[in-house]
Amino acid sequence: MSAISVQFGYPFRLYQIPFEMPDCEGEGEPRTLHLVGDFSAPAEFFVTLGVFSFLYAMAALVLYLRFHSLYGDNKKLPFTDFCITVCFAFFWLVAAAAWGKGLSDVKAATRPSSLIAAMSVCQGQDAVCNAGATPAMGLANISVLFGFINFLLWAGNCWFVFKETTWHTQAEPRGDSAAEQG
């Protein structure tokens, strides 16, 4: 009887993760196998977007607080800010969906029953292989949830940035008041 433990994590290049398959006959050394799959692209895109979002948010905060007069005087700056905010909202939606699918694939590739099915030693008639503990993916699930929350946050922020553009100020009706008439 032997237990097999496989450790994996970010960036989820599972094909690089080795684990030892025991030899049940006791004649040879254990064979080294590797997990299957490369799910690093959605994970790295998700993390990279988080870093860029943080850096942009800090730069915008400095611009809003320190150089507010420049932001108010320049008509192109609010429009650029609006376009970048819309792009970040879209990218958060894409990144959260991609990472959600990537995480689902990681779960499928690391499911103990999938690993047992791939081991030749478990295919013998005398071999009894039991699935052990399923990997804990709670924090990874929460990261997907926070990705969609980030999408909602950036999409909601689009309204506040839009209010600073000339598109919003042109749409406001100008009423003639009694003071202006006379």
mmCIF file of C-alpha atoms in Angstrom:
data_model
loop_
_atom_site.group_PDB
_atom_site.id
_atom_site.type_symbol
_atom_site.label_atom_id
_atom_site.label_comp_id
_atom_site.label_asym_id
_atom_site.label_seq_id
_atom_site.Cartn_x
_atom_site.Cartn_y
_atom_site.Cartn_z
ATOM 1 C CA MET A 1 0.000 0.000 0.000
ATOM 2 C CA SER A 2 1.355 3.395 -0.975
ATOM 3 C CA ALA A 3 -0.063 6.866 -1.235
ATOM 4 C CA ILE A 4 0.680 9.236 -4.074
ATOM 5 C CA SER A 5 0.809 12.954 -3.336
ATOM 6 C CA VAL A 6 0.971 15.503 -6.145
ATOM 7 C CA GLN A 7 1.730 19.160 -5.399
ATOM 8 C CA PHE A 8 0.765 21.774 -7.993
ATOM 9 C CA GLY A 9 -0.057 25.473 -8.094
ATOM 10 C CA TYR A 10 0.219 28.729 -10.022
ATOM 11 C CA PRO A 11 0.949 29.069 -12.963
ATOM 12 C CA PHE A 12 -0.710 25.647 -13.527
ATOM 13 C CA ARG A 13 1.713 24.198 -16.058
ATOM 14 C CA LEU A 14 0.624 20.744 -14.980
ATOM 15 C CA TYR A 15 2.714 18.911 -17.572
ATOM 16 C CA GLN A 16 5.803 19.984 -15.585
ATOM 17 C CA ILE A 17 4.563 18.436 -12.309
ATOM 18 C CA PRO A 18 6.070 14.963 -11.751
ATOM 19 C CA PHE A 19 4.762 12.284 -9.438
ATOM 20 C CA GLU A 20 5.916 8.760 -8.686
ATOM 21 C CA MET A 21 3.799 5.766 -9.702
ATOM 22 C CA PRO A 22 4.698 2.796 -7.483
ATOM 23 C CA ASP A 23 5.565 -0.605 -8.868
ATOM 24 C CA CYS A 24 3.144 -2.995 -7.193
ATOM 25 C CA GLU A 25 5.292 -6.054 -7.913
ATOM 26 C CA GLY A 26 8.193 -4.578 -5.967
ATOM 27 C CA GLU A 27 10.698 -5.503 -8.664
ATOM 28 C CA GLY A 28 11.582 -2.127 -10.104
ATOM 29 C CA GLU A 29 11.837 1.453 -9.122
ATOM 30 C CA PRO A 30 8.749 3.653 -9.254
ATOM 31 C CA ARG A 31 8.019 5.260 -12.616
ATOM 32 C CA THR A 32 7.813 9.020 -12.880
ATOM 33 C CA LEU A 33 4.655 10.342 -14.500
ATOM 34 C CA HIS A 34 3.509 13.885 -15.180
ATOM 35 C CA LEU A 35 0.139 15.549 -14.891
ATOM 36 C CA VAL A 36 -1.561 16.485 -18.152
ATOM 37 C CA GLY A 37 -2.339 20.001 -19.350
ATOM 38 C CA ASP A 38 -1.082 23.564 -19.479
ATOM 39 C CA PHE A 39 -3.522 26.044 -17.985
ATOM 40 C CA SER A 40 -1.027 28.836 -17.435
ATOM 41 C CA ALA A 41 -2.364 31.216 -20.107
ATOM 42 C CA PRO A 42 -5.684 32.098 -18.444
ATOM 43 C CA ALA A 43 -4.108 32.174 -14.982
ATOM 44 C CA GLU A 44 -1.280 34.468 -16.086
ATOM 45 C CA PHE A 45 -3.674 36.723 -18.048
ATOM 46 C CA PHE A 46 -5.852 37.044 -14.947
ATOM 47 C CA VAL A 47 -2.905 37.946 -12.701
ATOM 48 C CA THR A 48 -1.340 40.305 -15.251
ATOM 49 C CA LEU A 49 -4.633 42.135 -15.672
ATOM 50 C CA GLY A 50 -4.856 42.504 -11.899
ATOM 51 C CA VAL A 51 -1.390 44.061 -11.769
ATOM 52 C CA PHE A 52 -2.086 46.446 -14.663
ATOM 53 C CA SER A 53 -5.457 47.400 -13.157
ATOM 54 C CA PHE A 54 -3.798 48.240 -9.869
ATOM 55 C CA LEU A 55 -1.087 50.334 -11.562
ATOM 56 C CA TYR A 56 -3.641 52.210 -13.682
ATOM 57 C CA ALA A 57 -5.885 52.835 -10.693
ATOM 58 C CA MET A 58 -2.948 54.293 -8.743
ATOM 59 C CA ALA A 59 -1.918 56.500 -11.682
ATOM 60 C CA ALA A 60 -5.518 57.705 -12.130
ATOM 61 C CA LEU A 61 -5.785 58.414 -8.413
ATOM 62 C CA VAL A 62 -2.654 60.586 -8.544
ATOM 63 C CA LEU A 63 -4.038 62.333 -11.633
ATOM 64 C CA TYR A 64 -7.435 62.965 -9.996
ATOM 65 C CA LEU A 65 -6.037 64.195 -6.692
ATOM 66 C CA ARG A 66 -2.821 65.971 -7.611
ATOM 67 C CA PHE A 67 -3.506 67.240 -11.127
ATOM 68 C CA HIS A 68 -7.272 67.770 -11.076
ATOM 69 C CA SER A 69 -7.046 71.138 -12.837
ATOM 70 C CA LEU A 70 -5.160 69.502 -15.728
ATOM 71 C CA TYR A 71 -7.881 66.837 -15.900
ATOM 72 C CA GLY A 72 -10.615 69.478 -15.993
ATOM 73 C CA ASP A 73 -8.919 71.762 -18.548
ATOM 74 C CA ASN A 74 -7.850 69.104 -21.049
ATOM 75 C CA LYS A 75 -10.841 67.663 -22.961
ATOM 76 C CA LYS A 76 -8.897 64.682 -24.347
ATOM 77 C CA LEU A 77 -7.791 63.386 -20.957
ATOM 78 C CA PRO A 78 -11.303 62.442 -19.692
ATOM 79 C CA PHE A 79 -12.085 60.790 -23.032
ATOM 80 C CA THR A 80 -8.859 58.757 -22.857
ATOM 81 C CA ASP A 81 -9.632 57.813 -19.265
ATOM 82 C CA PHE A 82 -13.115 56.690 -20.317
ATOM 83 C CA CYS A 83 -11.766 54.523 -23.161
ATOM 84 C CA ILE A 84 -9.178 52.893 -20.906
ATOM 85 C CA THR A 85 -11.810 52.227 -18.222
ATOM 86 C CA VAL A 86 -14.116 50.578 -20.777
ATOM 87 C CA CYS A 87 -11.200 48.419 -21.964
ATOM 88 C CA PHE A 88 -10.394 47.341 -18.404
ATOM 89 C CA ALA A 89 -14.050 46.445 -17.799
ATOM 90 C CA PHE A 90 -14.103 44.314 -20.941
ATOM 91 C CA PHE A 91 -10.775 42.660 -20.119
ATOM 92 C CA TRP A 92 -11.992 41.808 -16.611
ATOM 93 C CA LEU A 93 -15.014 40.068 -18.080
ATOM 94 C CA VAL A 94 -12.825 38.107 -20.506
ATOM 95 C CA ALA A 95 -10.180 37.294 -17.887
ATOM 96 C CA ALA A 96 -12.692 36.110 -15.290
ATOM 97 C CA ALA A 97 -14.459 33.898 -17.824
ATOM 98 C CA ALA A 98 -11.172 32.502 -19.153
ATOM 99 C CA TRP A 99 -9.818 31.838 -15.671
ATOM 100 C CA GLY A 100 -13.125 30.218 -14.681
ATOM 101 C CA LYS A 101 -12.831 27.818 -17.627
ATOM 102 C CA GLY A 102 -9.132 27.265 -16.917
ATOM 103 C CA LEU A 103 -9.877 26.467 -13.286
ATOM 104 C CA SER A 104 -12.569 24.023 -14.349
ATOM 105 C CA ASP A 105 -10.022 22.295 -16.581
ATOM 106 C CA VAL A 106 -7.438 22.218 -13.771
ATOM 107 C CA LYS A 107 -10.007 20.560 -11.516
ATOM 108 C CA ALA A 108 -10.768 17.949 -14.187
ATOM 109 C CA ALA A 109 -7.071 17.230 -14.802
ATOM 110 C CA THR A 110 -6.251 16.829 -11.103
ATOM 111 C CA ARG A 111 -9.311 14.832 -10.061
ATOM 112 C CA PRO A 112 -8.054 11.694 -8.285
ATOM 113 C CA SER A 113 -10.284 9.418 -10.374
ATOM 114 C CA SER A 114 -8.737 10.871 -13.569
ATOM 115 C CA LEU A 115 -5.236 10.236 -12.249
ATOM 116 C CA ILE A 116 -6.103 6.641 -11.300
ATOM 117 C CA ALA A 117 -7.503 5.981 -14.770
ATOM 118 C CA ALA A 118 -4.210 7.160 -16.314
ATOM 119 C CA MET A 119 -2.006 4.851 -14.217
ATOM 120 C CA SER A 120 -1.186 1.549 -15.850
ATOM 121 C CA VAL A 121 -0.507 -0.091 -12.501
ATOM 122 C CA CYS A 122 -4.164 0.438 -11.538
ATOM 123 C CA GLN A 123 -5.389 -1.389 -14.647
ATOM 124 C CA GLY A 124 -4.248 -4.804 -13.416
ATOM 125 C CA GLN A 125 -6.755 -7.326 -12.101
ATOM 126 C CA ASP A 126 -5.077 -7.674 -8.713
ATOM 127 C CA ALA A 127 -4.517 -3.953 -8.173
ATOM 128 C CA VAL A 128 -6.919 -2.002 -6.008
ATOM 129 C CA CYS A 129 -6.599 1.760 -6.391
ATOM 130 C CA ASN A 130 -8.691 4.161 -4.366
ATOM 131 C CA ALA A 131 -9.082 7.862 -4.940
ATOM 132 C CA GLY A 132 -7.665 9.973 -2.173
ATOM 133 C CA ALA A 133 -8.329 13.551 -1.212
ATOM 134 C CA THR A 134 -9.607 15.947 -3.857
ATOM 135 C CA PRO A 135 -7.436 19.050 -4.167
ATOM 136 C CA ALA A 136 -8.693 22.079 -2.238
ATOM 137 C CA MET A 137 -9.730 24.718 -4.755
ATOM 138 C CA GLY A 138 -11.632 27.098 -2.484
ATOM 139 C CA LEU A 139 -9.274 30.053 -2.876
ATOM 140 C CA ALA A 140 -9.092 29.536 -6.628
ATOM 141 C CA ASN A 141 -12.907 29.580 -6.786
ATOM 142 C CA ILE A 142 -12.901 32.829 -4.826
ATOM 143 C CA SER A 143 -10.414 34.339 -7.281
ATOM 144 C CA VAL A 144 -12.865 33.696 -10.129
ATOM 145 C CA LEU A 145 -15.621 35.346 -8.100
ATOM 146 C CA PHE A 146 -13.400 38.377 -7.466
ATOM 147 C CA GLY A 147 -12.678 38.549 -11.200
ATOM 148 C CA PHE A 148 -16.367 38.962 -11.956
ATOM 149 C CA ILE A 149 -16.708 41.464 -9.097
ATOM 150 C CA ASN A 150 -13.833 43.429 -10.647
ATOM 151 C CA PHE A 151 -15.737 43.450 -13.939
ATOM 152 C CA LEU A 152 -18.781 44.905 -12.193
ATOM 153 C CA LEU A 153 -16.622 47.471 -10.432
ATOM 154 C CA TRP A 154 -14.907 48.655 -13.622
ATOM 155 C CA ALA A 155 -18.190 48.626 -15.571
ATOM 156 C CA GLY A 156 -19.833 50.747 -12.866
ATOM 157 C CA ASN A 157 -16.867 53.076 -12.872
ATOM 158 C CA CYS A 158 -17.453 53.694 -16.589
ATOM 159 C CA TRP A 159 -20.486 55.811 -15.674
ATOM 160 C CA PHE A 160 -18.513 58.068 -13.352
ATOM 161 C CA VAL A 161 -15.717 58.527 -15.867
ATOM 162 C CA PHE A 162 -18.276 59.121 -18.653
ATOM 163 C CA LYS A 163 -19.720 62.019 -16.649
ATOM 164 C CA GLU A 164 -16.355 63.783 -16.969
ATOM 165 C CA THR A 165 -16.262 63.571 -20.785
ATOM 166 C CA THR A 166 -17.567 66.161 -23.222
ATOM 167 C CA TRP A 167 -20.170 63.627 -24.412
ATOM 168 C CA HIS A 168 -21.980 63.929 -21.093
ATOM 169 C CA THR A 169 -21.721 67.704 -20.861
ATOM 170 C CA GLN A 170 -23.068 68.126 -24.422
ATOM 171 C CA ALA A 171 -26.076 65.953 -23.605
ATOM 172 C CA GLU A 172 -27.182 68.147 -20.701
ATOM 173 C CA PRO A 173 -30.016 70.506 -21.718
ATOM 174 C CA ARG A 174 -29.397 74.182 -21.177
ATOM 175 C CA GLY A 175 -32.398 75.938 -19.709
ATOM 176 C CA ASP A 176 -32.860 79.693 -19.915
ATOM 177 C CA SER A 177 -33.275 81.109 -16.462
ATOM 178 C CA ALA A 178 -34.691 84.479 -15.538
ATOM 179 C CA ALA A 179 -31.266 85.704 -14.415
ATOM 180 C CA GLU A 180 -29.741 84.976 -17.844
ATOM 181 C CA GLN A 181 -32.532 86.823 -19.665
ATOM 182 C CA GLY A 182 -32.127 89.854 -17.931
#
